[in-house]
PDB file of C-alpha atoms in Angstrom:
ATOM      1  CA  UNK O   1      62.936-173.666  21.290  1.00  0.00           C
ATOM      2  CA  UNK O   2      60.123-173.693  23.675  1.00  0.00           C
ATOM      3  CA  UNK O   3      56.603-175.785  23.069  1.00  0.00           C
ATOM      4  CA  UNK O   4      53.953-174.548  21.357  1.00  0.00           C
ATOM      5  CA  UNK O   5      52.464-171.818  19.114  1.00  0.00           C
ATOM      6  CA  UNK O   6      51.115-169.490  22.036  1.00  0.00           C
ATOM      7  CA  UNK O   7      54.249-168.906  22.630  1.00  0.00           C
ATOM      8  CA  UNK O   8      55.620-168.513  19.125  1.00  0.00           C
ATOM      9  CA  UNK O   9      55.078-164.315  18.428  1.00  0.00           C
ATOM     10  CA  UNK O  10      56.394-163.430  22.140  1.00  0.00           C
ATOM     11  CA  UNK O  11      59.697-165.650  22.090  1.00  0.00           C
ATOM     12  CA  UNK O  12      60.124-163.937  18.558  1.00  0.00           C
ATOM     13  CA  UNK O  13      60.133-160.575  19.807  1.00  0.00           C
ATOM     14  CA  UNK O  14      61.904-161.209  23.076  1.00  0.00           C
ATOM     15  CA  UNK O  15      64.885-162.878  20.820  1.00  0.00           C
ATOM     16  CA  UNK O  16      64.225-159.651  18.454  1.00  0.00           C
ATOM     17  CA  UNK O  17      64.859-157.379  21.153  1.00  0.00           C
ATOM     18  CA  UNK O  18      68.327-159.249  22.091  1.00  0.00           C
ATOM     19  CA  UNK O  19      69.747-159.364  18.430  1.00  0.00           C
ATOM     20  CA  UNK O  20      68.302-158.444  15.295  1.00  0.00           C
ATOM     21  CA  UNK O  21      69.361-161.465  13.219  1.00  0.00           C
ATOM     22  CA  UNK O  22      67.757-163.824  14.988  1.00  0.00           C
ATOM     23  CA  UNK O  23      65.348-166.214  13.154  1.00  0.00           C
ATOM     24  CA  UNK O  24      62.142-168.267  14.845  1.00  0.00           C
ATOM     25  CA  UNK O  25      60.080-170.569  12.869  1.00  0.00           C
ATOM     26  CA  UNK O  26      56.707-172.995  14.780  1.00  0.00           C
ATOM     27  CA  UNK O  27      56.983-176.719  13.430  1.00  0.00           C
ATOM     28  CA  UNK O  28      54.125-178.332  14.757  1.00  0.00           C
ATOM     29  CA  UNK O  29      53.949-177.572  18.492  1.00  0.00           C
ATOM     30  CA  UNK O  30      57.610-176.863  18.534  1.00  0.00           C
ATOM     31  CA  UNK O  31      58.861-173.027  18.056  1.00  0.00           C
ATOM     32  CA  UNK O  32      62.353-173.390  17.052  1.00  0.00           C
ATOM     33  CA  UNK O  33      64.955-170.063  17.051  1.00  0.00           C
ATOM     34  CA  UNK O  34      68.454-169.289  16.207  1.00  0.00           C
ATOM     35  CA  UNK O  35      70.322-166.823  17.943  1.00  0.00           C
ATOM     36  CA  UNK O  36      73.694-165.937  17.354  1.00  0.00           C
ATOM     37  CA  UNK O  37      75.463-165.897  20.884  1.00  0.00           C
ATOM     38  CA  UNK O  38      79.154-166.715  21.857  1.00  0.00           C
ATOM     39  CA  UNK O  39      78.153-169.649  23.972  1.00  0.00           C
ATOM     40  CA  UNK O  40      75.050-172.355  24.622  1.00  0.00           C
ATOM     41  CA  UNK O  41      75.732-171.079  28.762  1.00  0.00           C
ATOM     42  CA  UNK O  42      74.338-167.603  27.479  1.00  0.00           C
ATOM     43  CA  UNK O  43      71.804-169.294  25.437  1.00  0.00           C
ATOM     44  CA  UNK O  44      70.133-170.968  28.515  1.00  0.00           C
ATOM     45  CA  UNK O  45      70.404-167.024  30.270  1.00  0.00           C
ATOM     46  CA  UNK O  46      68.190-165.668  26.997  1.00  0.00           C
ATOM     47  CA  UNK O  47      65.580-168.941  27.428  1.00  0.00           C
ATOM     48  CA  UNK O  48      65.554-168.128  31.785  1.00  0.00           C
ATOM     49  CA  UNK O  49      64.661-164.518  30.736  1.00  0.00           C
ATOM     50  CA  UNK O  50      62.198-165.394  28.581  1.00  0.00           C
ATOM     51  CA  UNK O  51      60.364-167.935  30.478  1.00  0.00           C
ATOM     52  CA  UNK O  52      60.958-165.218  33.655  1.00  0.00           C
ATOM     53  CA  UNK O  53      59.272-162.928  31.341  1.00  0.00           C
ATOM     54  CA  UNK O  54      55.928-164.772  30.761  1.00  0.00           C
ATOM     55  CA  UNK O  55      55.850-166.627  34.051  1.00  0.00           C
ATOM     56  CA  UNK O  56      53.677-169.221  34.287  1.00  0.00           C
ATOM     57  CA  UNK O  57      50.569-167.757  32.310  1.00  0.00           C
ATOM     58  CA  UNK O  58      51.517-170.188  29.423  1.00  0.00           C
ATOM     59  CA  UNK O  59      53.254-173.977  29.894  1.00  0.00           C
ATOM     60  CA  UNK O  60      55.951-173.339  28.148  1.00  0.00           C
ATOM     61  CA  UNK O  61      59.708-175.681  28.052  1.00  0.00           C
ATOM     62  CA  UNK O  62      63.218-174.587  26.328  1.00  0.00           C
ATOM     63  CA  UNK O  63      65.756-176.758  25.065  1.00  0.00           C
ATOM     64  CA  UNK O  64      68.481-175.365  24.166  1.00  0.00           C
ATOM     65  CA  UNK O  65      71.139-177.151  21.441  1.00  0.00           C
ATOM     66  CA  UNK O  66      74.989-176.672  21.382  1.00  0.00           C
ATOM     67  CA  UNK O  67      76.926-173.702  19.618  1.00  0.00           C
ATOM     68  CA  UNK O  68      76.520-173.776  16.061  1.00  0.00           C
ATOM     69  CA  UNK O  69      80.012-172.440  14.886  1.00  0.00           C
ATOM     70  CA  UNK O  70      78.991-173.132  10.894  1.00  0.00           C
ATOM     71  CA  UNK O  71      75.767-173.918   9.354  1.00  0.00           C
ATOM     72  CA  UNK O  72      76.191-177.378   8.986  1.00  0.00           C
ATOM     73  CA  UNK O  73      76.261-177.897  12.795  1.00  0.00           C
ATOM     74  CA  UNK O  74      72.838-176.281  13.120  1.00  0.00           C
ATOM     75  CA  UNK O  75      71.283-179.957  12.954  1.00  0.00           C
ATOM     76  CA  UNK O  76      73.448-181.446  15.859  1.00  0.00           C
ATOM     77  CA  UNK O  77      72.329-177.878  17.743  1.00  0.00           C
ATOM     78  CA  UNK O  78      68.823-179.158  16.921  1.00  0.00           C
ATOM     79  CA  UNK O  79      68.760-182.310  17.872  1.00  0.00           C
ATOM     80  CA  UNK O  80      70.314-181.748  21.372  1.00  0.00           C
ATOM     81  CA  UNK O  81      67.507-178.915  21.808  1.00  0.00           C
ATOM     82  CA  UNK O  82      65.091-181.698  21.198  1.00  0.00           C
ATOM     83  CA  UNK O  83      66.337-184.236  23.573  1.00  0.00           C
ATOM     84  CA  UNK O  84      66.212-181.409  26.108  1.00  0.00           C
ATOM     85  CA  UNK O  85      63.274-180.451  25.585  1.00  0.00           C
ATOM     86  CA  UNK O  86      61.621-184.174  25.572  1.00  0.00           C
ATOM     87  CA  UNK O  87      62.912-184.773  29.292  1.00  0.00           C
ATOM     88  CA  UNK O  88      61.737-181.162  30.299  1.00  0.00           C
ATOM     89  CA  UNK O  89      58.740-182.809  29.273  1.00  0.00           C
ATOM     90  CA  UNK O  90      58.427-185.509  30.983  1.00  0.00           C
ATOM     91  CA  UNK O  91      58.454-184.667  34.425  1.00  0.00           C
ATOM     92  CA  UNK O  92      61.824-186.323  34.838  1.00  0.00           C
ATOM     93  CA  UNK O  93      62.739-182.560  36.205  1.00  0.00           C
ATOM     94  CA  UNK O  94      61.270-179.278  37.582  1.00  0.00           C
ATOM     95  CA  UNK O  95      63.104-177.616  35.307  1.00  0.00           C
ATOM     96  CA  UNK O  96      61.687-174.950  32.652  1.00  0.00           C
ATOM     97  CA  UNK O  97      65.001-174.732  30.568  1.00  0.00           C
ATOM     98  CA  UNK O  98      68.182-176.408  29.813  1.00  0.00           C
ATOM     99  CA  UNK O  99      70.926-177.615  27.799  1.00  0.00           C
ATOM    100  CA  UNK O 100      71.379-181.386  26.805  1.00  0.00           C
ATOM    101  CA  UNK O 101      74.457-181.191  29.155  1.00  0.00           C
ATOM    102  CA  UNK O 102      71.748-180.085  32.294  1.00  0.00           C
ATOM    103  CA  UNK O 103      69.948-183.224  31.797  1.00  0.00           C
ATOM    104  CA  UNK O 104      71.975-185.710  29.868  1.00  0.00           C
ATOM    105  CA  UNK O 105      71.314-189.122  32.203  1.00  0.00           C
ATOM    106  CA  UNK O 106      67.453-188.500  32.696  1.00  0.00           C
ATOM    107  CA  UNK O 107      68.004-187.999  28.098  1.00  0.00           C
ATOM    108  CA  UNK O 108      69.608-190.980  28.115  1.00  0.00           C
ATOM    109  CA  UNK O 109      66.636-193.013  30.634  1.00  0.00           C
ATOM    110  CA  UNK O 110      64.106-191.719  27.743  1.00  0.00           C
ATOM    111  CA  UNK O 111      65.936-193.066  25.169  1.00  0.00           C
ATOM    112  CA  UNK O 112      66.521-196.459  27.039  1.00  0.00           C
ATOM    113  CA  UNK O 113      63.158-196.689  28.195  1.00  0.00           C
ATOM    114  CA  UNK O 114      62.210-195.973  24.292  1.00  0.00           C
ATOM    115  CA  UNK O 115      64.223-198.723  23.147  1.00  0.00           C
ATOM    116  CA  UNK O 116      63.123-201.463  25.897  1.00  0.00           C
ATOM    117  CA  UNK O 117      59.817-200.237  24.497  1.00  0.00           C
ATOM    118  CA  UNK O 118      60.341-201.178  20.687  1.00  0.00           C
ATOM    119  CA  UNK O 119      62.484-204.795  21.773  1.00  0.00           C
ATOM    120  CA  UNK O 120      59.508-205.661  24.306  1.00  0.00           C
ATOM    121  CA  UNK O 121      62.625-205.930  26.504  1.00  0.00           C
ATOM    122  CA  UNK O 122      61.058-204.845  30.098  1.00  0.00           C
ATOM    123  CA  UNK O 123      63.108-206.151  32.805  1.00  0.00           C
ATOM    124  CA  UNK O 124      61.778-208.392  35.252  1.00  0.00           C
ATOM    125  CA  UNK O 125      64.175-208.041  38.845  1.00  0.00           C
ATOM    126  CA  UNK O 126      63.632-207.141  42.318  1.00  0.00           C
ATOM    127  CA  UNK O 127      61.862-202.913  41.750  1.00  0.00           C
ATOM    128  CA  UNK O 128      58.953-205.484  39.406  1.00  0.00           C
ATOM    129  CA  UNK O 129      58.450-207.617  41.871  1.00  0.00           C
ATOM    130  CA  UNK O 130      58.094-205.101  44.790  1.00  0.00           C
ATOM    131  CA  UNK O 131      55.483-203.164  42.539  1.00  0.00           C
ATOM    132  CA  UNK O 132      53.498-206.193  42.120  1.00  0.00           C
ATOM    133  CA  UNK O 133      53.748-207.171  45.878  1.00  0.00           C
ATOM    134  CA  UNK O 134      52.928-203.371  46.393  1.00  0.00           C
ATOM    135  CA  UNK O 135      49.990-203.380  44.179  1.00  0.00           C
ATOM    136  CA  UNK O 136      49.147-206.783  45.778  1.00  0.00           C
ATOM    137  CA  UNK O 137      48.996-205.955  49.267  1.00  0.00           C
ATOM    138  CA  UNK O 138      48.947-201.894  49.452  1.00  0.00           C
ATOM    139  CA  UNK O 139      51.848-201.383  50.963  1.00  0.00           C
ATOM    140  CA  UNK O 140      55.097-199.208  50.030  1.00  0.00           C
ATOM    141  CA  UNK O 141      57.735-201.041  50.028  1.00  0.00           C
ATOM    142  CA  UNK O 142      58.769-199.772  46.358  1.00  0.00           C
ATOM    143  CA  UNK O 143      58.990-196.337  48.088  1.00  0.00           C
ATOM    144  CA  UNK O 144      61.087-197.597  50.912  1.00  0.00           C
ATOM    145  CA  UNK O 145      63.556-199.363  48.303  1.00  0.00           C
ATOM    146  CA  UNK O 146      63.624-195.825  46.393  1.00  0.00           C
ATOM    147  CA  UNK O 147      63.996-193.256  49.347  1.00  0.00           C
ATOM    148  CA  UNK O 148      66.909-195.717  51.064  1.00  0.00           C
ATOM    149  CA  UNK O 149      68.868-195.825  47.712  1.00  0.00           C
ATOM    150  CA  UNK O 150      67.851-191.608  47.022  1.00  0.00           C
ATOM    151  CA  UNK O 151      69.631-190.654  50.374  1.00  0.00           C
ATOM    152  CA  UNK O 152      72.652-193.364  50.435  1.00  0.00           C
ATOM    153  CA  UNK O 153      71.597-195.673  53.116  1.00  0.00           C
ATOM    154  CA  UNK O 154      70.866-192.709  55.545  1.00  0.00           C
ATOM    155  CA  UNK O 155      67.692-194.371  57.197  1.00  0.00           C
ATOM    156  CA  UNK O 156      67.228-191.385  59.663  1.00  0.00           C
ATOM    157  CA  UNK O 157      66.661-189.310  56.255  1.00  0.00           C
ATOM    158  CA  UNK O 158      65.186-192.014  54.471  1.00  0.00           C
ATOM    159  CA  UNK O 159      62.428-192.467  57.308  1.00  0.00           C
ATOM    160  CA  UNK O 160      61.570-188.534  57.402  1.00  0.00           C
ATOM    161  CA  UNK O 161      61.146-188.506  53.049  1.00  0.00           C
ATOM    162  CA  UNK O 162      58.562-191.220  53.370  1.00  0.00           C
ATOM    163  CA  UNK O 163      57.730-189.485  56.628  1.00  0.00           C
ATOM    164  CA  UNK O 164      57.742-192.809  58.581  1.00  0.00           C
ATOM    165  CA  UNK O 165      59.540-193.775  61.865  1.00  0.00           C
ATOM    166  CA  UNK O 166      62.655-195.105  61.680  1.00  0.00           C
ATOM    167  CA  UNK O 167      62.145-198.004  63.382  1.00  0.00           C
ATOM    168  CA  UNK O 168      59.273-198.891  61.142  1.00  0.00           C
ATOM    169  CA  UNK O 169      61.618-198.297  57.832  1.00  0.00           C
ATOM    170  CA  UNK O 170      64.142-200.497  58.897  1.00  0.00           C
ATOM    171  CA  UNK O 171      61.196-203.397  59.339  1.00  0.00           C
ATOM    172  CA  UNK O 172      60.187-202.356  55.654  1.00  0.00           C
ATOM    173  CA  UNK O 173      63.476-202.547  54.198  1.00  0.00           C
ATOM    174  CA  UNK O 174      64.000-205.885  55.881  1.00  0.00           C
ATOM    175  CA  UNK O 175      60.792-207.193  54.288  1.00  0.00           C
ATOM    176  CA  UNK O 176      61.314-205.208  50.887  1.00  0.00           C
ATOM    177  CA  UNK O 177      65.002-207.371  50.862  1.00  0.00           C
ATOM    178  CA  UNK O 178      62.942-210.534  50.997  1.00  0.00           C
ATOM    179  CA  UNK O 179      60.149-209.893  48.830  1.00  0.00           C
ATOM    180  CA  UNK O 180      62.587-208.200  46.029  1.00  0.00           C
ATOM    181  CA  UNK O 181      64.856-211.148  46.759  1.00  0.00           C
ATOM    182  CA  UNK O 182      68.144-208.245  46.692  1.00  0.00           C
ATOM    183  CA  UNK O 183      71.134-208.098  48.514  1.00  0.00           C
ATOM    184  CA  UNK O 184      70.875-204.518  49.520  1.00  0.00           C
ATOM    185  CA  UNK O 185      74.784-204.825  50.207  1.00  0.00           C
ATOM    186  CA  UNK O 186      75.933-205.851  46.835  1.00  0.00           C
ATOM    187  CA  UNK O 187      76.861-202.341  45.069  1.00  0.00           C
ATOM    188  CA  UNK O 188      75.934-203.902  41.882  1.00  0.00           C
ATOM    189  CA  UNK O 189      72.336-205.132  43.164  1.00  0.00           C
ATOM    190  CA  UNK O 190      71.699-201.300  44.673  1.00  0.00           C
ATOM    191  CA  UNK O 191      72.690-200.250  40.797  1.00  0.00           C
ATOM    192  CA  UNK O 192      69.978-202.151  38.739  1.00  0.00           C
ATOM    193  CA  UNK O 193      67.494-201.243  41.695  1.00  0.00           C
ATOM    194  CA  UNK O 194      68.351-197.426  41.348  1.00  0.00           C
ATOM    195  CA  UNK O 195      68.317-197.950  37.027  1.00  0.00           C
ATOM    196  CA  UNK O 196      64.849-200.052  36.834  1.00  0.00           C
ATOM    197  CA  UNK O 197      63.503-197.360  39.617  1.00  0.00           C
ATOM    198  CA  UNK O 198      64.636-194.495  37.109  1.00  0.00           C
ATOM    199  CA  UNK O 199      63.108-196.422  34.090  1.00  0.00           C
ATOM    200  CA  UNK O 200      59.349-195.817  35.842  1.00  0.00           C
ATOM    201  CA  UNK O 201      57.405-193.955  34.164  1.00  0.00           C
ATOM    202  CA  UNK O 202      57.304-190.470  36.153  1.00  0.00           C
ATOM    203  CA  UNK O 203      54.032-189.710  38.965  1.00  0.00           C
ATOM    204  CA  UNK O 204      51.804-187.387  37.374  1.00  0.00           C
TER     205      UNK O 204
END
C-alpha cells in the first residue's frame, strides 16, 4: 500500500500491468492493493519497481503485509502492511519499502513509545538527564553517549561520526558518565541507554 491518493491511479495500473486480478482501493490517505504473488519477498520486488518507477516526483511509502494464503488472512496481511508503513514514516529508516520483517524492532519502538505515551510512563534515567544537561549548557554529550554505543565502544570511529578528536571524545564520555550517572561498563546500563536513545523522537 503506499500513502496517498496521488499515487492511487499509477500504483493501480503498474499492479494492472503485473497481474490482471489485482484489486487497489484509497482509504483515506492510504492506497491499499492485493496482488496475488507466491511470496511477500516478491511483493517488496513489485513495491521497489513501482516506487523506481515514479522516483521521487511524489513522497510516496509501501508496506507490504504477509502472504495471504485464504481470505481470512487478508486482515493479518493488512495490519503488518500498516505497521510497515507507520515506521517508513517516521524517519526511523531511509527506506521507501518494506515488509514488517525489514523493520520489526524500529515497529516495535513505535508501538512502545505509543504506549509510554497513553500510561504517561516516560522514563527518567541517564539519556534524560544528559538531554537536560545538553539543553542546559549546549553541549553534546547526548551525541557522544549515542555515537560510542552506535559503533561498539570503537572511540576512533565514534570520534570521526561526531567528527571530533579523539582525545576530546574520550573527555566527553568521561563527563557524559558523570552527568548521566551510568556505568558505561555494565552491559545492562549500555542497554537502557541504547533503548531510551531509540525511544527519541526521530531529527527532522
Amino acid at each position: 500500500m503506499a500513502a496517498g491518493h496521488r499515487v492511487a491511479e499509477a500504483l493501480a495500473l503498474h499492479l494492472a500491468a503485473i497481474h490482471p486480478r489485482t484489486a487497489a482501493a484509497a482509504l483515506g490517505q492510504v492506497t491499499y492493493a492485493v496482488l496475488p504473488t507466491s511470496s511477500d519477498e516478491q511483493g517488496l520486488r513489485v513495491a521497489e519497481s513501482f516506487l523506481g518507477r515514479i522516483g521521487g516526483r511524489v513522497p510516496a511509502v509501501i508496506g507490504v503485509g504477509r502472504l495471504a494464503a485464504r481470505p481470512v488472512e487478508l486482515r493479518r496481511s493488512r495490519a503488518d502492511a500498516d505497521r510497515a508503513l507507520r515506521v517508513l514514516g517516521s524517519g526511523r529508516t531511509r527506506r521507501r519499502a518494506a515488509r514488517l520483517s525489514d523493520v520489526y524492532a524500529a515497529s516495535l519502538l513505535e508501538e512502545l513509545t505509543d504506549r509510554m505515551a497513553a500510561e504517561d510512563d516516560l522514563p527518567d534515567g541517564p539519556v534524560i538527564r544528559l538531554l537536560a544537561y545538553d539543553a542546559e549548557h549546549n553541549t553534546a554529550l547526548t551525541e557522544t553517549l549515542d555515537a560510542w554505543l552506535s559503533t561498539f565502544g570503537d572511540v576512533a570511529a565514534a570520534a570521526a561520526a561526531v567528527h571530533i578528536h579523539p582525545n576530546t571524545f574520550r573527555y566527553r564520555l568521561k563527563r557524559l558518565a558523570v552527568v548521566a550517572d551510568i556505568d558505561l561498563d555494565d552491559p545492562e546500563a549500555r542497554f537502557e541507554a541504547m533503548l531510551q536513545l531509540r525511544l527519541r523522537p526521530p531529527k527532522s
